[in-house]
Amino acid sequence: FAETTRAGADINVEEAWKLAAGDPSLTVAIVDQGIKYSHPDLAANMWINKAEQSGTTGRDDDGNGYADDVYGYNFALGTSRLTWDVEAYDDKGKNVGDSGHGTHVAGTVAAVSNNGVGVSGIAGGTGRNDGVKLMSCQIFSGGKGGTISTSVRAIKYAADNGASIIQCSWGYPTQSPFTSDSYYERNYAAEKEAIDYFVSKKNNDVLDGGLAIFAAGNDATNFASYPGGYRSYVSVTSFGPDYLPAYYTNYGPGCNVAAPGGDAYISPSGSSAAQVLSTLPSELYQSDYGYMQGTSMACPHVSGVAALGLSYALAKGKQYTVAEFKSMLLTSVNDIDTYLDGTKQSLTTMQLRNYRKQMGTGAIDAYQLLMQIEGTPCLKAKVGVQQQLSLDKYFGKASANLTYLGVEISQADRTKLGISAEPTFVSGKLRLHCTKPGVARITVRAVAGGSGLGTGTSMGGMEIAKEFAVIARAVQTENGGWL
């Protein structure tokens, strides 16, 4: 298993956590199976309808049309009971318990971090009740639910009750009619209207609407499943710890961005450790934690990164349109295409060239999103080689003619990136040699207007400075840029 993993096959969240960890004013609606709201790693981050929590059982205390919806609602069964256990039965005695899918997804988004328990969610806070909130909008319960009417009611509920993101690890099986936006518009008009209603609903101070994030699908087909494949919704593909497409992932048209989803079969024994670890209901698994894989597991990585970005934007007082924020989210990525040559052996033998430019914009990177929000440009460096990074975009096309005064970088950041040689300048480009993957901050100082700074006795230029985030990774696109 160790031979098939690659450094950097992650979302670069550790550095991002130093800047933001979540915000309890933001809510992510988990449109899925029910969340185990009493889970020791989720309870503190559950969205709570306080009017119903302190109200009268059986009465719709807040007048939203649903009685006793303290943590959300079970739209599959039409009840406030969020089923996740094997003891859940309908009125005919049929078991309607769940697989724990919704609880697992929720943990990736916002399991409580820094609490010494279990796992850390991407936007789960610092253990001081400052993570984003999780709303359970249950649309699957055993063999029930999963209909258009169920999803419509759940998504509208999320919009009307304050959610900023709908996290949707589901979609319709890819089949021949499902290959165009117009087909989806005609045949699933009510569902599309509900999603668009959610997207138009302003429920936070950062965006003018909401974010709809879907799994691309697990059919291994060369196009995304709907609704995620629709042109204005985010669709997430999956890669394994080998940084290669997972054997099951959909890819191609309609797919927007890639994230870790696990691939159990990259090791001969099918190791669970190659999948995604998250929260589970112990009623089903005899443990509060366990492994799952799928674009279902990749999707909440992107929802979590988006929630982290909204949290940081709130702290910075930034505001964006939904389109602007999606553009930032989908360009906060690292290259995946460089690896896509030859074959990969998983459950099947995969021809990696088929996935080139088909996995979306790249592999999602939480730190890059926060840098975009902050306004700090990112310089991408390839690990293990000396390279020259262009500064034209930041100092103008005349950057080659500027006089550079030097680079400021802390010793701690030098050590993180394994930089031993002093960064220098060649024809206006920054010469850098990183030997370790990671991120660091640098400041480049230059002279504007002349070859030297003005002094009391001579005329000269003005000192200018620009701070950058250097992101060192093992791969880089062939043209020197990054996706």
XYZ file of C-alpha atoms in Angstrom:
483
model
C 0.000 0.000 0.000
C 2.807 2.416 0.872
C 4.256 2.061 -2.638
C 1.039 3.286 -4.237
C 0.504 6.465 -2.200
C 1.796 9.900 -3.177
C 2.663 12.925 -1.074
C 0.275 15.769 -1.755
C -2.779 13.597 -2.473
C -4.759 15.705 -0.026
C -6.576 19.048 0.141
C -3.759 21.061 1.805
C -5.968 21.925 4.771
C -3.456 21.897 7.627
C -2.014 25.281 6.641
C -5.502 26.609 5.940
C -6.567 25.789 9.519
C -4.028 28.331 10.772
C -6.184 31.004 9.121
C -9.730 29.673 9.450
C -11.451 26.672 10.994
C -15.164 27.380 10.524
C -17.925 29.752 11.578
C -21.100 28.732 13.460
C -23.185 31.302 11.577
C -22.778 29.176 8.446
C -24.841 26.045 7.835
C -24.205 23.149 5.466
C -27.291 21.083 4.666
C -26.474 17.388 4.296
C -29.048 16.263 1.712
C -28.535 12.533 2.150
C -29.385 9.875 4.692
C -29.905 11.146 8.220
C -27.083 12.457 10.397
C -26.599 10.833 13.792
C -26.984 14.100 15.654
C -25.917 12.551 18.986
C -22.570 11.385 17.593
C -19.746 12.444 19.982
C -17.848 14.087 17.117
C -20.869 15.768 15.484
C -23.269 16.792 18.269
C -21.577 20.127 19.011
C -21.741 21.158 15.344
C -25.349 20.208 14.649
C -27.730 22.892 13.427
C -30.503 23.281 15.993
C -33.970 24.693 15.451
C -34.280 26.285 18.879
C -37.991 27.014 18.547
C -38.683 23.308 18.105
C -36.098 22.240 20.682
C -37.875 24.211 23.402
C -41.366 23.827 21.945
C -44.215 21.362 22.339
C -43.796 17.845 20.954
C -45.990 17.242 17.941
C -46.576 20.934 17.236
C -44.992 23.062 14.505
C -43.703 25.681 16.936
C -41.913 27.875 14.405
C -44.554 27.593 11.691
C -42.198 26.343 8.984
C -44.477 23.448 8.086
C -42.563 20.749 9.981
C -43.170 19.704 13.578
C -40.284 18.777 15.896
C -37.596 19.431 13.257
C -34.899 20.084 15.840
C -31.890 18.948 13.750
C -33.563 18.866 10.354
C -36.207 16.596 8.887
C -36.692 13.138 7.387
C -38.365 13.909 4.062
C -38.192 10.284 2.975
C -40.575 9.157 5.739
C -42.294 12.445 6.536
C -41.139 12.541 10.142
C -38.768 14.455 12.374
C -37.074 11.156 13.278
C -33.710 10.959 11.512
C -33.136 7.237 10.985
C -29.635 5.826 10.994
C -29.961 2.581 12.931
C -30.991 -1.014 12.275
C -33.952 -0.698 14.642
C -35.830 1.749 12.394
C -39.027 0.218 11.006
C -41.980 1.576 9.091
C -45.640 0.960 9.971
C -45.566 -2.346 8.067
C -42.621 -3.670 10.006
C -40.126 -3.165 7.192
C -36.603 -2.116 8.180
C -35.916 1.395 6.914
C -32.567 1.909 8.611
C -29.663 3.516 6.808
C -26.066 2.663 5.926
C -24.529 5.578 7.825
C -23.805 7.374 4.533
C -25.167 10.734 5.713
C -23.275 10.556 9.013
C -20.031 9.715 7.180
C -20.442 12.600 4.747
C -21.271 15.023 7.571
C -18.073 14.149 9.437
C -15.868 15.074 6.493
C -17.516 18.480 6.293
C -17.585 19.391 9.977
C -16.727 16.780 12.567
C -15.553 18.756 15.604
C -11.822 19.430 15.333
C -9.252 19.767 18.095
C -11.401 17.914 20.625
C -9.190 14.866 21.066
C -11.928 12.651 19.658
C -12.053 10.729 16.399
C -11.529 12.752 13.239
C -11.371 16.420 12.223
C -13.884 17.884 9.794
C -12.646 20.388 7.242
C -14.734 23.218 8.680
C -15.308 21.689 12.127
C -13.835 24.566 14.132
C -11.188 24.509 16.859
C -13.128 22.660 19.554
C -14.556 25.896 20.954
C -18.016 25.631 19.379
C -16.859 27.550 16.318
C -17.390 25.039 13.530
C -19.958 25.373 10.766
C -23.341 23.832 11.497
C -24.724 20.647 9.956
C -28.404 20.454 8.999
C -29.823 16.989 8.350
C -32.094 16.989 5.293
C -32.823 13.286 4.927
C -33.988 12.143 1.486
C -33.058 8.439 1.743
C -34.279 6.023 4.396
C -33.636 2.385 3.636
C -35.490 1.711 0.387
C -37.613 4.829 0.651
C -37.032 8.340 -0.631
C -34.740 9.411 -3.426
C -37.636 10.787 -5.460
C -37.877 14.181 -7.107
C -40.571 15.311 -4.679
C -38.414 14.260 -1.718
C -35.357 16.164 -2.905
C -37.470 19.216 -3.800
C -38.884 19.488 -0.285
C -35.482 18.902 1.339
C -33.672 21.482 -0.771
C -36.393 24.093 -0.266
C -36.244 23.408 3.486
C -32.473 23.989 3.443
C -32.939 27.302 1.652
C -35.740 28.502 3.903
C -33.972 27.530 7.121
C -30.655 29.260 6.563
C -28.273 26.828 4.821
C -25.472 28.302 2.692
C -24.390 25.037 1.023
C -26.298 21.940 -0.003
C -23.960 18.930 0.195
C -25.409 16.332 -2.184
C -23.524 13.038 -2.492
C -26.099 11.566 -4.852
C -27.271 11.672 -8.412
C -29.125 9.690 -11.039
C -27.413 6.732 -12.759
C -25.671 7.779 -15.946
C -27.603 6.516 -18.942
C -28.115 7.598 -22.512
C -30.980 10.104 -22.022
C -29.038 11.813 -19.246
C -26.454 13.496 -21.432
C -27.695 17.069 -21.781
C -28.770 19.978 -19.641
C -31.935 20.373 -21.694
C -33.020 16.800 -20.905
C -32.588 17.490 -17.191
C -34.452 20.808 -17.487
C -37.413 19.163 -19.229
C -37.739 15.992 -17.189
C -36.632 17.159 -13.726
C -37.981 20.695 -13.855
C -39.293 20.711 -10.268
C -35.962 19.551 -8.842
C -33.997 22.044 -10.913
C -36.356 24.801 -9.787
C -35.752 23.835 -6.143
C -31.959 23.853 -6.587
C -32.101 27.194 -8.382
C -34.282 28.527 -5.579
C -31.620 27.463 -3.096
C -28.856 29.045 -5.193
C -30.816 32.329 -5.274
C -31.347 32.411 -1.492
C -28.985 34.695 0.433
C -28.335 33.096 3.827
C -24.979 34.621 4.795
C -23.124 37.912 4.569
C -20.547 36.686 2.025
C -22.547 35.423 -0.950
C -25.621 36.675 -2.770
C -26.936 33.103 -2.829
C -26.156 29.466 -2.050
C -23.763 26.795 -3.333
C -25.002 23.478 -4.744
C -22.293 20.782 -4.633
C -22.859 17.267 -5.992
C -20.957 14.005 -6.459
C -20.038 13.274 -10.085
C -21.131 9.640 -9.741
C -19.621 6.176 -9.357
C -20.507 4.604 -12.724
C -16.998 4.964 -14.242
C -18.622 6.673 -17.221
C -17.093 9.483 -19.255
C -19.641 12.094 -18.193
C -21.076 13.297 -14.901
C -24.367 12.213 -13.412
C -27.141 14.744 -12.951
C -28.014 16.977 -11.128
C -24.262 17.610 -10.609
C -23.583 17.558 -14.332
C -25.775 20.600 -14.844
C -23.686 23.559 -15.969
C -24.227 25.804 -12.925
C -23.841 23.184 -10.156
C -20.479 21.945 -8.848
C -19.740 18.285 -9.659
C -16.908 16.466 -7.841
C -14.774 13.591 -9.167
C -12.670 11.287 -6.988
C -9.012 10.313 -6.699
C -7.296 7.855 -4.367
C -4.236 8.194 -2.128
C -2.167 7.397 -5.227
C -3.306 10.805 -6.608
C -4.876 8.978 -9.563
C -8.538 8.741 -10.569
C -10.456 6.190 -8.513
C -11.616 3.168 -10.537
C -15.287 4.040 -10.017
C -15.280 7.797 -10.650
C -17.205 9.423 -13.455
C -15.163 11.869 -15.504
C -15.465 14.109 -18.540
C -18.203 16.633 -19.424
C -20.052 18.031 -16.428
C -17.195 17.264 -13.991
C -15.746 20.373 -12.357
C -13.138 19.514 -9.709
C -11.455 16.513 -8.058
C -11.099 15.575 -4.378
C -9.993 12.581 -2.259
C -12.618 9.833 -2.328
C -10.566 6.707 -1.670
C -9.726 3.626 -3.720
C -9.603 0.399 -1.731
C -8.181 -1.670 -4.575
C -4.875 0.110 -5.121
C -3.429 -2.451 -2.710
C -3.732 -6.188 -3.445
C -5.732 -6.873 -0.294
C -8.231 -4.032 -0.782
C -7.106 -2.065 2.273
C -9.731 0.021 4.046
C -6.965 2.516 4.880
C -6.975 3.551 1.213
C -10.522 4.835 1.701
C -11.837 7.873 3.602
C -12.122 7.720 7.398
C -15.043 9.591 8.939
C -17.879 9.410 11.447
C -20.384 6.524 11.500
C -23.356 5.470 13.646
C -22.174 2.841 16.126
C -25.661 1.298 15.977
C -24.649 -0.077 12.585
C -20.882 -0.472 12.777
C -20.074 -1.154 16.452
C -17.822 1.887 16.152
C -18.258 5.628 15.839
C -15.780 5.730 12.926
C -15.071 3.820 9.759
C -14.063 3.876 6.121
C -16.073 4.461 2.960
C -15.155 5.342 -0.624
C -16.829 7.009 -3.591
C -17.464 10.355 -5.190
C -19.851 10.543 -2.227
C -16.755 10.902 -0.044
C -14.989 13.295 -2.441
C -17.983 15.650 -2.588
C -17.946 16.663 1.121
C -14.255 17.518 0.827
C -15.248 20.263 -1.628
C -18.256 21.307 0.468
C -15.970 21.516 3.493
C -13.397 23.601 1.620
C -16.176 25.906 0.398
C -17.466 26.276 3.976
C -13.935 27.029 5.180
C -13.604 29.664 2.464
C -16.894 31.289 3.450
C -15.721 31.302 7.075
C -12.509 33.107 6.159
C -14.374 35.547 3.913
C -16.700 36.383 6.807
C -13.717 37.101 9.037
C -12.192 39.306 6.330
C -15.443 41.136 5.587
C -15.416 40.026 1.939
C -18.460 39.707 -0.308
C -18.866 37.856 -3.605
C -21.470 36.749 -6.064
C -22.047 33.001 -6.211
C -20.402 32.960 -9.654
C -17.307 34.767 -8.339
C -16.938 32.393 -5.394
C -17.388 29.293 -7.556
C -14.685 30.608 -9.877
C -12.312 31.001 -6.930
C -13.219 27.566 -5.586
C -12.661 25.821 -8.915
C -9.338 27.580 -9.560
C -7.965 26.745 -6.087
C -6.510 23.502 -7.351
C -3.336 21.529 -7.963
C -2.442 19.686 -11.149
C -3.509 16.063 -11.492
C -2.966 15.541 -15.240
C 0.810 15.196 -15.049
C 0.382 11.738 -13.526
C -2.107 10.522 -16.108
C 0.066 8.344 -18.327
C 0.238 4.567 -18.609
C -2.096 2.352 -16.630
C -3.349 1.994 -13.090
C -4.231 -1.321 -11.521
C -7.221 -1.149 -9.215
C -10.432 -3.158 -9.393
C -9.838 -2.932 -13.151
C -6.924 -1.938 -15.352
C -7.388 1.745 -16.088
C -5.985 3.597 -19.121
C -4.981 6.847 -17.449
C -4.818 8.850 -20.668
C -8.616 8.619 -20.825
C -8.810 10.834 -17.734
C -6.538 13.621 -18.987
C -8.325 16.987 -18.748
C -11.453 15.068 -17.730
C -11.304 15.236 -13.902
C -12.226 18.908 -13.676
C -9.928 21.864 -13.114
C -7.628 19.891 -10.772
C -7.377 18.654 -7.194
C -9.041 20.990 -4.683
C -6.687 22.972 -2.402
C -8.101 24.636 0.734
C -5.089 26.875 1.328
C -5.219 28.300 -2.185
C -8.873 29.266 -1.735
C -8.030 31.155 1.443
C -5.163 32.894 -0.339
C -7.532 34.007 -3.108
C -9.931 35.373 -0.496
C -7.094 37.116 1.283
C -5.782 38.526 -1.974
C -2.358 36.915 -1.615
C -1.114 35.521 -4.950
C 0.226 31.972 -5.089
C 3.481 30.962 -6.747
C 3.510 27.257 -7.662
C 6.846 25.452 -7.342
C 7.792 21.922 -8.340
C 9.604 19.958 -5.647
C 13.117 18.697 -6.341
C 14.193 20.994 -9.171
C 15.641 24.484 -9.387
C 13.200 26.651 -11.312
C 12.569 30.218 -12.336
C 9.113 31.570 -11.494
C 7.747 34.457 -13.547
C 6.646 37.599 -11.691
C 5.137 39.309 -14.768
C 1.593 38.846 -13.547
C 2.350 40.710 -10.328
C 5.022 43.279 -11.252
C 3.995 43.816 -14.884
C 5.712 42.915 -18.145
C 8.608 45.174 -17.144
C 9.458 42.865 -14.252
C 12.563 41.685 -16.105
C 13.942 45.227 -15.954
C 13.278 45.885 -12.283
C 16.005 46.009 -9.696
C 15.194 43.489 -6.978
C 16.297 44.140 -3.421
C 15.786 40.607 -2.181
C 13.409 38.023 -0.789
C 12.227 37.797 2.793
C 11.350 34.339 4.057
C 11.425 33.101 7.623
C 13.747 30.312 8.676
C 10.735 28.247 9.695
C 9.306 28.525 6.185
C 12.684 27.731 4.626
C 12.784 24.573 6.672
C 9.212 23.620 5.732
C 10.019 23.755 2.008
C 13.565 22.465 2.354
C 15.081 25.645 0.885
C 18.820 25.735 1.524
C 20.068 27.995 -1.287
C 19.194 31.688 -1.091
C 16.419 32.634 -3.578
C 17.794 34.889 -6.321
C 16.567 36.659 -9.459
C 17.370 35.880 -13.096
C 15.989 38.224 -15.772
C 13.179 39.253 -13.456
C 12.230 35.701 -12.510
C 12.495 34.288 -9.000
C 14.955 31.382 -8.858
C 13.888 28.898 -6.191
C 14.719 25.327 -5.194
C 12.251 23.541 -2.896
C 13.039 20.028 -1.739
C 9.901 19.402 0.343
C 6.176 19.785 -0.441
C 4.356 22.409 1.601
C 3.461 26.096 1.730
C 5.334 29.203 2.857
C 5.065 32.983 2.768
C 7.644 35.125 1.000
C 7.951 38.850 0.353
C 9.691 40.120 -2.791
C 11.142 43.640 -2.584
C 12.007 45.721 -5.667
C 12.720 49.278 -6.849
C 10.117 51.192 -8.830
C 11.747 53.935 -10.921
C 15.489 53.512 -11.206
C 18.239 51.122 -10.321
C 18.459 52.174 -6.715
C 16.458 53.747 -3.919
C 16.384 57.483 -3.501
C 18.512 58.904 -0.723
C 19.096 62.299 0.847
C 21.879 63.014 -1.633
C 20.693 61.314 -4.826
C 17.510 60.809 -6.773
C 16.226 57.253 -6.998
C 13.245 54.974 -7.004
C 10.615 53.890 -4.519
C 10.671 50.571 -2.711
C 7.763 48.284 -3.522
C 6.986 44.907 -1.991
C 4.627 42.033 -2.720
C 3.801 39.085 -0.500
C 3.301 35.657 -2.062
C 2.304 32.220 -0.884
C 4.641 29.582 -2.297
C 2.928 26.226 -2.780
C 5.405 23.430 -3.452
C 4.056 20.209 -4.905
C 5.542 17.152 -6.562
C 4.028 17.900 -9.971
C 3.513 20.869 -12.226
C 1.791 21.228 -15.576
C 3.995 20.923 -18.628
C 3.576 24.546 -19.699
C 4.846 25.818 -16.335
C 1.439 26.949 -15.179
C -1.044 25.155 -12.970
C -4.643 24.273 -13.500
